[in-house]
Amino acid sequence: VSENLTITSSGSTITVEIITANSIGGLVIKQIYYGGSHIARGAGFRDQFVEIYNNSSEVMYADGLIFAQLFGNNTVGTDPYHLASGQLNWAMGEGNTKGEAANTDYVYGKNVYRIPGSGIQYPIQPGKSIIIAATAINHKANYTDNSGNTINIQEPELTVDLSNADFEANLTTYTGNQFRWDIQNLNVPDLEIVHWVNGQDMVLDNQGRDGFIIFNATAEEISGFGMVRNPSRANNNLYLQIPRTLIVDGVDTTRDIANNIVPKKLTVLDDAGRTYLTKGAYSSYAVIRKTQKVVNGRIILKDTNNSTEDFVEIKATPNGFAN
């Protein structure tokens, strides 16, 4: 991949580095429902979820797996705090001790969550998934929010039932505030908070300006991670400096490949492309990995480390599949 180039009429040479992708088995991010559903007739952003899939032939465990929303520039920047790609130059961020490697060897987490467990408490069978819900309720049904207001779902077909999700992000204890729509499901385990920048709930950017990763790290490793401020000084937040070597899978999203491309938050080693919703925000659609083949009844998902090639969009369906 080579992008954000100036093309002249003649005499230009473009060099594109060819990289071999590691795409054998393991856990992958299967479905990201960031778009949400209609604000008035559906559930808005409240029904968002992420699905993680065991693409291998062996039992794997979700215990301790960490899910992160990445931070970066959402438009192509041109000031001194940006790289040629338009992304932030993290080498210039206050707190960085990694030099220029800050841009090539690390990604930057804003809201970072860990799945609890003893190590073998939450098995994922081959060809099966876990669902991480922002709020693990049946969003198709009317309910009472934490302020005592009745929320009526006018068109249940626009949203999803997440009452049987495997994990949910409830931040009431962490933030000390009870978010109006963050309804606790006592039957669904809460994610642990590793790092938090802002907000009162797990809210995925419905414009497609997030990057996502799953990774493994011990508490000791995380305690040694750097904390770096936004190089552009647009805010004073600290972002978790996560080594690329720990990433299990990563997906970049964007707004619109044609006109509103978002600078990549992941390197091309972890995702050579981007995926996005052509139907846009609040459309009830999600991005999901394509089915590559079926072996003895087990569905194997496409994983070439290029989300432009690996993903399509479908109406959000927990545990669903694309063709």
PDB file of N, CA and C in Angstrom, residues 102 159 190 313:
ATOM      1  N   ALA A 102       8.034   5.178  17.491  1.00  0.00           N
ATOM      2  CA  ALA A 102       6.689   5.436  17.996  1.00  0.00           C
ATOM      3  C   ALA A 102       5.646   5.352  16.886  1.00  0.00           C
ATOM      4  N   THR A 159     -32.977  -3.080  14.914  1.00  0.00           N
ATOM      5  CA  THR A 159     -31.922  -3.261  15.908  1.00  0.00           C
ATOM      6  C   THR A 159     -31.735  -4.741  16.246  1.00  0.00           C
ATOM      7  N   ASP A 190     -18.986  -8.212  33.076  1.00  0.00           N
ATOM      8  CA  ASP A 190     -18.485  -6.911  32.638  1.00  0.00           C
ATOM      9  C   ASP A 190     -17.043  -7.022  32.165  1.00  0.00           C
ATOM     10  N   GLU A 313     -20.349  -5.625   4.056  1.00  0.00           N
ATOM     11  CA  GLU A 313     -21.308  -5.132   5.035  1.00  0.00           C
ATOM     12  C   GLU A 313     -22.602  -5.926   4.943  1.00  0.00           C
TER      13      GLU A 313
END
